Tab-separated table of C-alpha atoms in Angstrom:
chain	number	residue	atom	x	y	z
L	1	MET	CA	45.149	-52.688	9.857
L	2	THR	CA	42.210	-55.069	9.637
L	3	ALA	CA	38.697	-53.790	10.303
L	4	PRO	CA	37.134	-54.847	13.631
L	5	ARG	CA	34.988	-57.947	13.341
L	6	THR	CA	31.257	-57.790	14.036
L	7	VAL	CA	28.486	-59.981	15.393
L	8	LEU	CA	24.879	-59.943	14.263
L	9	ALA	CA	23.027	-60.874	17.455
L	10	VAL	CA	19.443	-62.095	17.095
L	11	ASP	CA	16.786	-62.783	19.710
L	12	GLY	CA	13.827	-64.217	17.813
L	13	GLY	CA	10.837	-64.543	20.109
L	14	ASN	CA	7.169	-65.474	19.885
L	15	SER	CA	6.117	-61.832	20.147
L	16	LYS	CA	9.028	-59.895	18.568
L	17	THR	CA	12.446	-60.179	16.937
L	18	ASP	CA	15.364	-58.102	18.223
L	19	VAL	CA	18.620	-57.672	16.326
L	20	ALA	CA	21.860	-55.895	17.231
L	21	LEU	CA	25.049	-55.358	15.277
L	22	VAL	CA	27.903	-55.518	17.779
L	23	ARG	CA	31.587	-54.828	17.207
L	24	GLU	CA	34.133	-57.162	18.793
L	25	ASP	CA	35.089	-54.459	21.302
L	26	GLY	CA	31.486	-54.474	22.578
L	27	ALA	CA	30.280	-51.313	20.826
L	28	VAL	CA	26.650	-51.643	19.753
L	29	LEU	CA	26.496	-50.203	16.239
L	30	ALA	CA	22.798	-50.655	15.433
L	31	THR	CA	19.631	-52.204	16.845
L	32	ALA	CA	16.091	-52.779	15.650
L	33	ARG	CA	12.936	-54.629	16.611
L	34	GLY	CA	10.783	-56.561	14.169
L	35	PRO	CA	7.713	-58.813	14.273
L	36	ALA	CA	7.455	-62.258	15.825
L	37	PHE	CA	9.766	-65.092	14.825
L	38	LEU	CA	7.407	-67.994	14.037
L	39	PRO	CA	9.113	-70.794	12.088
L	40	GLN	CA	6.650	-73.450	13.225
L	41	SER	CA	3.668	-71.654	11.683
L	42	ALA	CA	5.244	-69.487	8.974
L	43	GLY	CA	8.090	-71.828	7.984
L	44	ALA	CA	11.843	-71.440	8.389
L	45	ALA	CA	12.339	-69.336	5.249
L	46	ALA	CA	9.663	-66.786	6.144
L	47	ALA	CA	10.842	-66.612	9.749
L	48	VAL	CA	14.459	-65.988	8.746
L	49	GLU	CA	13.315	-63.308	6.299
L	50	VAL	CA	11.899	-61.457	9.326
L	51	ILE	CA	15.476	-61.292	10.600
L	52	GLY	CA	16.699	-59.977	7.264
L	53	ARG	CA	14.090	-57.234	7.057
L	54	THR	CA	14.778	-56.182	10.638
L	55	VAL	CA	18.535	-56.041	10.053
L	56	ARG	CA	18.140	-53.985	6.880
L	57	ARG	CA	15.965	-51.511	8.739
L	58	ALA	CA	18.558	-51.288	11.520
L	59	LEU	CA	21.415	-50.623	9.117
L	60	ASP	CA	20.172	-48.146	6.579
L	61	GLY	CA	16.438	-48.322	6.118
L	62	GLY	CA	16.384	-51.332	3.831
L	63	ALA	CA	19.098	-51.111	1.178
L	64	ALA	CA	21.874	-53.050	2.923
L	65	ALA	CA	22.935	-56.334	1.332
L	66	PRO	CA	24.479	-59.347	3.068
L	67	PRO	CA	26.818	-60.289	4.543
L	68	TYR	CA	25.849	-58.159	7.515
L	69	ALA	CA	28.531	-59.353	9.943
L	70	ASP	CA	31.376	-61.795	10.425
L	71	HIS	CA	29.277	-64.007	12.684
L	72	VAL	CA	25.570	-64.521	13.412
L	73	ALA	CA	24.642	-65.519	16.960
L	74	ALA	CA	20.932	-66.328	16.998
L	75	TYR	CA	18.795	-67.505	19.874
L	76	LEU	CA	15.436	-68.367	18.345
L	77	ALA	CA	11.936	-69.410	19.351
L	78	GLY	CA	10.879	-72.543	17.518
L	79	ALA	CA	14.383	-73.996	17.720
L	80	ASP	CA	13.104	-76.470	20.276
L	81	LEU	CA	14.835	-79.566	18.887
L	82	PRO	CA	18.385	-80.011	17.563
L	83	VAL	CA	17.026	-80.740	14.090
L	84	GLU	CA	15.117	-77.440	14.153
L	85	GLU	CA	18.243	-75.580	15.208
L	86	GLU	CA	20.086	-77.077	12.243
L	87	VAL	CA	17.309	-76.183	9.770
L	88	LEU	CA	17.354	-72.565	10.919
L	89	ARG	CA	21.149	-72.426	10.884
L	90	ALA	CA	21.182	-73.750	7.316
L	91	GLU	CA	18.616	-71.140	6.264
L	92	LEU	CA	20.703	-68.345	7.768
L	93	LEU	CA	23.828	-69.621	6.009
L	94	THR	CA	21.944	-69.844	2.707
L	95	ARG	CA	20.946	-66.188	3.022
L	96	GLY	CA	24.589	-65.219	3.487
L	97	TYR	CA	23.963	-63.023	6.519
L	98	ALA	CA	27.413	-64.134	7.746
L	99	ALA	CA	29.902	-66.862	6.922
L	100	ASP	CA	29.684	-68.282	10.433
L	101	VAL	CA	26.364	-68.949	12.224
L	102	ALA	CA	25.431	-70.316	15.666
L	103	VAL	CA	21.799	-71.080	16.523
L	104	GLY	CA	20.197	-72.068	19.820
L	105	ASN	CA	16.812	-71.980	21.501
L	106	ASP	CA	15.835	-68.538	22.763
L	107	THR	CA	15.659	-69.754	26.368
L	108	PHE	CA	19.461	-70.051	26.310
L	109	ALA	CA	19.582	-66.309	25.562
L	110	LEU	CA	17.913	-65.609	28.891
L	111	LEU	CA	20.364	-67.854	30.751
L	112	ARG	CA	23.377	-66.308	29.005
L	113	ALA	CA	22.145	-62.774	29.666
L	114	GLY	CA	21.031	-63.260	33.251
L	115	SER	CA	23.505	-65.698	34.787
L	116	SER	CA	26.616	-64.326	36.440
L	117	THR	CA	28.419	-67.667	36.099
L	118	GLY	CA	27.510	-68.829	32.585
L	119	TRP	CA	25.628	-71.840	33.969
L	120	GLY	CA	22.441	-72.446	35.957
L	121	VAL	CA	18.782	-72.633	35.003
L	122	ALA	CA	16.556	-70.277	33.042
L	123	VAL	CA	12.759	-70.343	33.059
L	124	VAL	CA	10.863	-68.270	30.501
L	125	CYS	CA	7.201	-67.442	30.977
L	126	GLY	CA	6.187	-65.028	28.246
L	127	ALA	CA	3.812	-65.863	25.422
L	128	GLY	CA	4.773	-69.481	26.098
L	129	ILE	CA	6.764	-71.319	28.741
L	130	ASN	CA	10.069	-73.176	28.641
L	131	ALA	CA	13.212	-73.857	30.647
L	132	VAL	CA	16.807	-74.924	30.152
L	133	GLY	CA	19.629	-75.830	32.467
L	134	VAL	CA	23.384	-75.891	31.992
L	135	SER	CA	25.743	-77.468	34.530
L	136	PRO	CA	29.210	-76.092	35.358
L	137	ALA	CA	30.617	-78.941	33.242
L	138	GLY	CA	28.440	-77.983	30.268
L	139	ARG	CA	25.757	-80.682	30.538
L	140	ILE	CA	22.372	-79.502	29.299
L	141	ALA	CA	18.820	-80.189	30.432
L	142	ARG	CA	16.029	-78.978	28.178
L	143	PHE	CA	12.403	-79.670	27.322
L	144	PRO	CA	10.723	-80.073	23.897
L	145	ALA	CA	8.409	-77.112	24.698
L	146	LEU	CA	5.962	-77.941	21.904
L	147	GLY	CA	2.836	-77.056	23.840
L	148	ARG	CA	0.311	-79.352	25.450
L	149	VAL	CA	1.501	-82.291	23.331
L	150	SER	CA	4.863	-82.146	25.171
L	151	GLY	CA	3.343	-81.660	28.615
L	152	ASP	CA	3.538	-77.863	28.829
L	153	TRP	CA	1.112	-75.673	30.734
L	154	GLY	CA	1.124	-71.906	30.961
L	155	GLY	CA	2.563	-68.800	29.429
L	156	GLY	CA	0.624	-65.680	28.561
L	157	HIS	CA	-1.273	-67.166	25.640
L	158	HIS	CA	-2.333	-70.237	27.601
L	159	LEU	CA	-3.332	-68.182	30.647
L	160	ALA	CA	-5.493	-65.957	28.454
L	161	GLU	CA	-7.219	-68.949	26.886
L	162	GLU	CA	-7.852	-70.436	30.322
L	163	ALA	CA	-9.319	-67.157	31.581
L	164	PHE	CA	-11.593	-66.988	28.545
L	165	TRP	CA	-12.643	-70.647	28.975
L	166	HIS	CA	-13.628	-70.109	32.598
L	167	ALA	CA	-15.493	-66.907	31.723
L	168	VAL	CA	-17.565	-68.756	29.100
L	169	ARG	CA	-18.517	-71.493	31.526
L	170	ALA	CA	-19.289	-69.066	34.340
L	171	GLU	CA	-21.655	-67.104	32.108
L	172	ASP	CA	-23.569	-70.094	30.736
L	173	GLY	CA	-23.766	-71.945	34.062
L	174	ARG	CA	-21.334	-74.805	33.454
L	175	GLY	CA	-18.721	-73.373	35.824
L	176	PRO	CA	-18.444	-71.388	39.063
L	177	ALA	CA	-19.023	-67.655	39.108
L	178	THR	CA	-15.937	-65.526	38.487
L	179	VAL	CA	-15.140	-61.890	37.776
L	180	LEU	CA	-13.365	-63.156	34.658
L	181	THR	CA	-16.712	-62.805	32.875
L	182	ASP	CA	-16.498	-59.035	33.417
L	183	VAL	CA	-12.812	-59.087	32.439
L	184	VAL	CA	-13.588	-60.715	29.081
L	185	ARG	CA	-16.506	-58.399	28.354
L	186	ALA	CA	-14.393	-55.352	29.108
L	187	CYS	CA	-11.443	-56.618	27.091
L	188	PHE	CA	-13.472	-57.273	23.960
L	189	GLY	CA	-16.031	-54.507	24.424
L	190	THR	CA	-18.983	-56.901	24.302
L	191	ALA	CA	-22.172	-57.130	26.344
L	192	THR	CA	-21.679	-60.848	26.973
L	193	VAL	CA	-18.885	-63.399	26.857
L	194	GLU	CA	-20.870	-65.349	24.266
L	195	GLU	CA	-20.786	-62.319	21.992
L	196	ALA	CA	-16.993	-62.322	22.282
L	197	VAL	CA	-16.917	-66.050	21.488
L	198	ILE	CA	-18.889	-65.533	18.298
L	199	GLY	CA	-16.849	-62.470	17.344
L	200	LEU	CA	-13.635	-64.471	17.622
L	201	HIS	CA	-15.133	-67.412	15.760
L	202	VAL	CA	-16.256	-65.398	12.724
L	203	GLY	CA	-13.229	-63.124	12.734
L	204	ASP	CA	-14.939	-59.897	13.770
L	205	LEU	CA	-12.716	-59.678	16.854
L	206	PRO	CA	-8.909	-60.060	16.747
L	207	ALA	CA	-7.594	-63.193	18.424
L	208	ASP	CA	-4.427	-61.405	19.521
L	209	ARG	CA	-6.514	-59.326	21.917
L	210	LEU	CA	-6.609	-62.400	24.161
L	211	HIS	CA	-3.175	-61.424	25.512
L	212	ALA	CA	-4.779	-58.386	27.155
L	213	LEU	CA	-6.580	-60.738	29.546
L	214	VAL	CA	-3.422	-61.629	31.493
L	215	PRO	CA	-2.932	-58.433	33.576
L	216	PRO	CA	-6.589	-58.314	34.726
L	217	LEU	CA	-6.431	-62.053	35.407
L	218	LEU	CA	-3.518	-61.451	37.790
L	219	ALA	CA	-5.356	-58.518	39.355
L	220	ALA	CA	-8.492	-60.613	39.864
L	221	ALA	CA	-6.446	-63.327	41.551
L	222	ALA	CA	-4.855	-60.777	43.879
L	223	ASP	CA	-8.330	-59.477	44.745
L	224	GLY	CA	-9.411	-62.932	45.852
L	225	ASP	CA	-11.296	-64.379	42.871
L	226	ALA	CA	-11.072	-68.140	43.373
L	227	VAL	CA	-11.021	-69.121	39.705
L	228	ALA	CA	-8.390	-66.544	38.759
L	229	GLY	CA	-6.410	-67.516	41.840
L	230	SER	CA	-6.372	-71.171	40.820
L	231	LEU	CA	-4.882	-70.236	37.429
L	232	VAL	CA	-2.141	-68.129	38.990
L	233	GLU	CA	-1.376	-70.898	41.498
L	234	ARG	CA	-1.060	-73.365	38.628
L	235	GLN	CA	1.225	-71.012	36.713
L	236	ALA	CA	3.499	-70.585	39.717
L	237	GLU	CA	3.600	-74.365	40.115
L	238	GLU	CA	4.702	-74.860	36.502
L	239	ILE	CA	7.382	-72.157	36.761
L	240	ALA	CA	8.808	-73.865	39.835
L	241	LEU	CA	8.427	-77.374	38.458
L	242	LEU	CA	10.384	-76.623	35.284
L	243	GLY	CA	13.281	-75.072	37.173
L	244	VAL	CA	13.460	-77.697	39.906
L	245	VAL	CA	13.297	-80.600	37.451
L	246	ALA	CA	16.075	-79.055	35.344
L	247	MET	CA	18.233	-78.654	38.461
L	248	ARG	CA	17.510	-82.211	39.575
L	249	ARG	CA	18.427	-83.649	36.177
L	250	LEU	CA	21.772	-81.827	36.314
L	251	GLY	CA	22.507	-82.552	39.975
L	252	LEU	CA	22.309	-78.872	40.934
L	253	LEU	CA	19.902	-79.054	43.869
L	254	ALA	CA	22.559	-79.650	46.504
L	255	ALA	CA	24.531	-76.441	45.948
L	256	PRO	CA	23.798	-72.760	45.237
L	257	CYS	CA	22.438	-72.286	41.729
L	258	GLU	CA	21.068	-69.270	39.889
L	259	VAL	CA	17.583	-69.579	38.393
L	260	VAL	CA	17.109	-66.792	35.856
L	261	LEU	CA	13.478	-65.815	35.299
L	262	GLY	CA	12.312	-64.059	32.154
L	263	GLY	CA	9.430	-63.437	29.794
L	264	GLY	CA	6.759	-60.795	30.158
L	265	VAL	CA	4.607	-62.692	32.660
L	266	LEU	CA	7.534	-62.976	35.082
L	267	THR	CA	9.356	-59.707	34.441
L	268	ALA	CA	6.170	-57.778	35.259
L	269	ARG	CA	6.894	-58.954	38.834
L	270	HIS	CA	3.260	-59.137	39.864
L	271	PRO	CA	3.366	-59.442	43.668
L	272	LEU	CA	1.067	-62.477	43.936
L	273	LEU	CA	2.733	-64.543	41.218
L	274	THR	CA	6.182	-63.519	42.454
L	275	SER	CA	5.448	-64.580	46.028
L	276	LEU	CA	3.977	-67.914	44.929
L	277	VAL	CA	7.019	-68.673	42.772
L	278	GLU	CA	9.397	-67.712	45.578
L	279	ARG	CA	7.579	-69.909	48.064
L	280	ARG	CA	7.750	-72.981	45.859
L	281	TYR	CA	11.455	-72.612	45.150
L	282	ALA	CA	12.143	-72.004	48.837
L	283	GLU	CA	10.425	-75.283	49.666
L	284	ARG	CA	11.967	-77.435	46.917
L	285	ALA	CA	15.289	-75.793	46.062
L	286	PRO	CA	16.263	-73.700	49.103
L	287	LEU	CA	19.791	-73.055	47.806
L	288	ALA	CA	18.554	-71.614	44.520
L	289	ARG	CA	18.932	-67.889	43.897
L	290	LEU	CA	16.145	-66.449	41.770
L	291	VAL	CA	17.222	-63.666	39.440
L	292	VAL	CA	15.257	-61.537	37.033
L	293	ALA	CA	17.697	-60.587	34.274
L	294	ASP	CA	18.553	-56.882	34.284
L	295	VAL	CA	19.180	-56.841	30.511
L	296	PRO	CA	17.043	-58.136	27.613
L	297	PRO	CA	17.692	-61.554	26.010
L	298	ILE	CA	19.352	-59.946	22.951
L	299	VAL	CA	22.330	-59.411	25.260
L	300	GLY	CA	22.624	-63.183	25.598
L	301	ALA	CA	22.924	-63.514	21.820
L	302	ALA	CA	25.513	-60.728	21.703
L	303	LEU	CA	27.586	-62.408	24.421
L	304	LEU	CA	27.410	-65.706	22.547
L	305	GLY	CA	28.781	-63.951	19.476
L	306	LEU	CA	31.547	-62.291	21.449
L	307	ASP	CA	32.504	-65.739	22.762
L	308	ARG	CA	32.892	-66.884	19.179
L	309	LEU	CA	35.128	-63.939	18.317
L	310	GLY	CA	37.262	-64.354	21.424
L	311	ALA	CA	36.439	-60.824	22.572
L	312	PRO	CA	38.186	-59.236	25.567
L	313	PRO	CA	36.382	-59.037	28.957
L	314	GLU	CA	35.708	-55.307	28.613
L	315	ALA	CA	33.630	-55.992	25.480
L	316	TYR	CA	31.102	-57.980	27.514
L	317	ALA	CA	30.760	-55.193	30.063
L	318	ARG	CA	30.326	-52.638	27.290
L	319	VAL	CA	27.427	-54.553	25.722
L	320	ARG	CA	25.683	-54.939	29.069
L	321	ALA	CA	26.134	-51.253	29.870
L	322	HIS	CA	24.616	-50.262	26.519
L	323	PHE	CA	21.429	-52.241	27.048
L	324	LEU	CA	21.146	-51.229	30.705
L	325	ARG	CA	21.140	-47.588	29.555
L	326	GLU	CA	18.674	-48.353	26.773
L	327	ASP	CA	16.255	-50.119	29.118
L	328	GLY	CA	16.578	-47.306	31.646
L	329	ALA	CA	15.751	-44.722	28.991
L	330	ARG	CA	12.735	-46.775	27.880
L	331	GLU	CA	11.404	-47.031	31.429
L	332	GLU	CA	11.918	-43.317	31.991
L	333	GLY	CA	10.005	-42.584	28.805
L	334	ALA	CA	7.148	-44.790	29.966
L	335	ARG	CA	6.983	-42.918	33.282
L	336	GLU	CA	6.893	-39.555	31.523
L	337	GLU	CA	4.067	-40.789	29.299
L	338	GLY	CA	2.155	-42.193	32.244
L	339	GLY	CA	2.551	-45.778	31.046
L	340	PRO	CA	2.309	-48.830	33.315
L	341	GLN	CA	5.336	-49.721	35.393
L	342	PRO	CA	6.386	-53.156	36.590
L	343	SER	CA	5.272	-53.991	40.096
L	344	ALA	CA	7.988	-54.441	42.680
L	345	ALA	CA	8.785	-58.014	43.572
L	346	SER	CA	7.589	-59.107	46.962
L	347	SER	CA	9.987	-60.739	49.355
L	348	SER	CA	9.558	-63.796	51.532
L	349	GLY	CA	12.243	-63.671	54.168
L	350	SER	CA	15.793	-63.941	52.842
L	351	PHE	CA	14.674	-65.864	49.773
L	352	SER	CA	13.532	-63.402	47.135
L	353	ILE	CA	13.668	-62.620	43.477
L	354	THR	CA	16.330	-60.083	42.743
L	355	GLY	CA	17.496	-58.144	39.746
L	356	GLU	CA	21.003	-57.712	41.097
L	357	ARG	CA	23.869	-58.955	38.941
């Protein structure tokens, strides 16, 4: 008898890298989480080494040697252009992690994990923002997603920078008053926003603390702060614009279509942002069905790998069930520890964001 084949599934994101070793019958043999996957700043070799270190930790604490699986299915941040996908695929093949490797942008992982049909649109708003669309016939709509230079606006990092920018100008008189000045001072533990500016400039304060500005920014908007509200309105507009444009380019506006929403900014389901996003889709794509994926994007990579192996239908269900249980256990642990819980999505009539699959 031959040994069951395996897939090394990888979800390499801007904030973390998830890996899972999955058997062709859908059994999840090992998982681990590593640091961010950042090929555009660290280089392809260093980014792929993050995958290797994370896999070795998942398998046996660091001593495992490649090949790790029969097939690698990797959805990766930074694979924004076909040439970048090919560079990362070549690097994975060079490392010998598996003899067969498939690489795609990490936004496809969200679509694969969250769509019930295998096609539709996915919009990610996490550290950054991006969207992809796939038609029933397999046509693809995507965006370069290279930041402001490619027309992007939003995502957690951008929102935090905008909040900080407005707080600076409110404090020194160049901009309107906003509670974001208090938000920045509290976040960085400084007496003034200017003190935080200087601390960031000279390196006394960590730049990654900026991400902590997003939840209080959303709270300030919900409480009626005009400046914070304008930022949340703009973010909702970009989330809707990406999805609607992708649908239009694929001819999907005239029939029901799933729009899968993901990334930390969206999966937190803040009531104000959720309602603004719902309203815009209801106006511009009334047949769209908004879905927040009920499993993490690593599931999308695992399903891609199972496709490659020609796995049976029950294997797909088994993978989903594993990660549903894992996420449920994580949420239960957070409740027991008194950690923050996602806010419930608000509903606007019959058109609402749902987590149902």
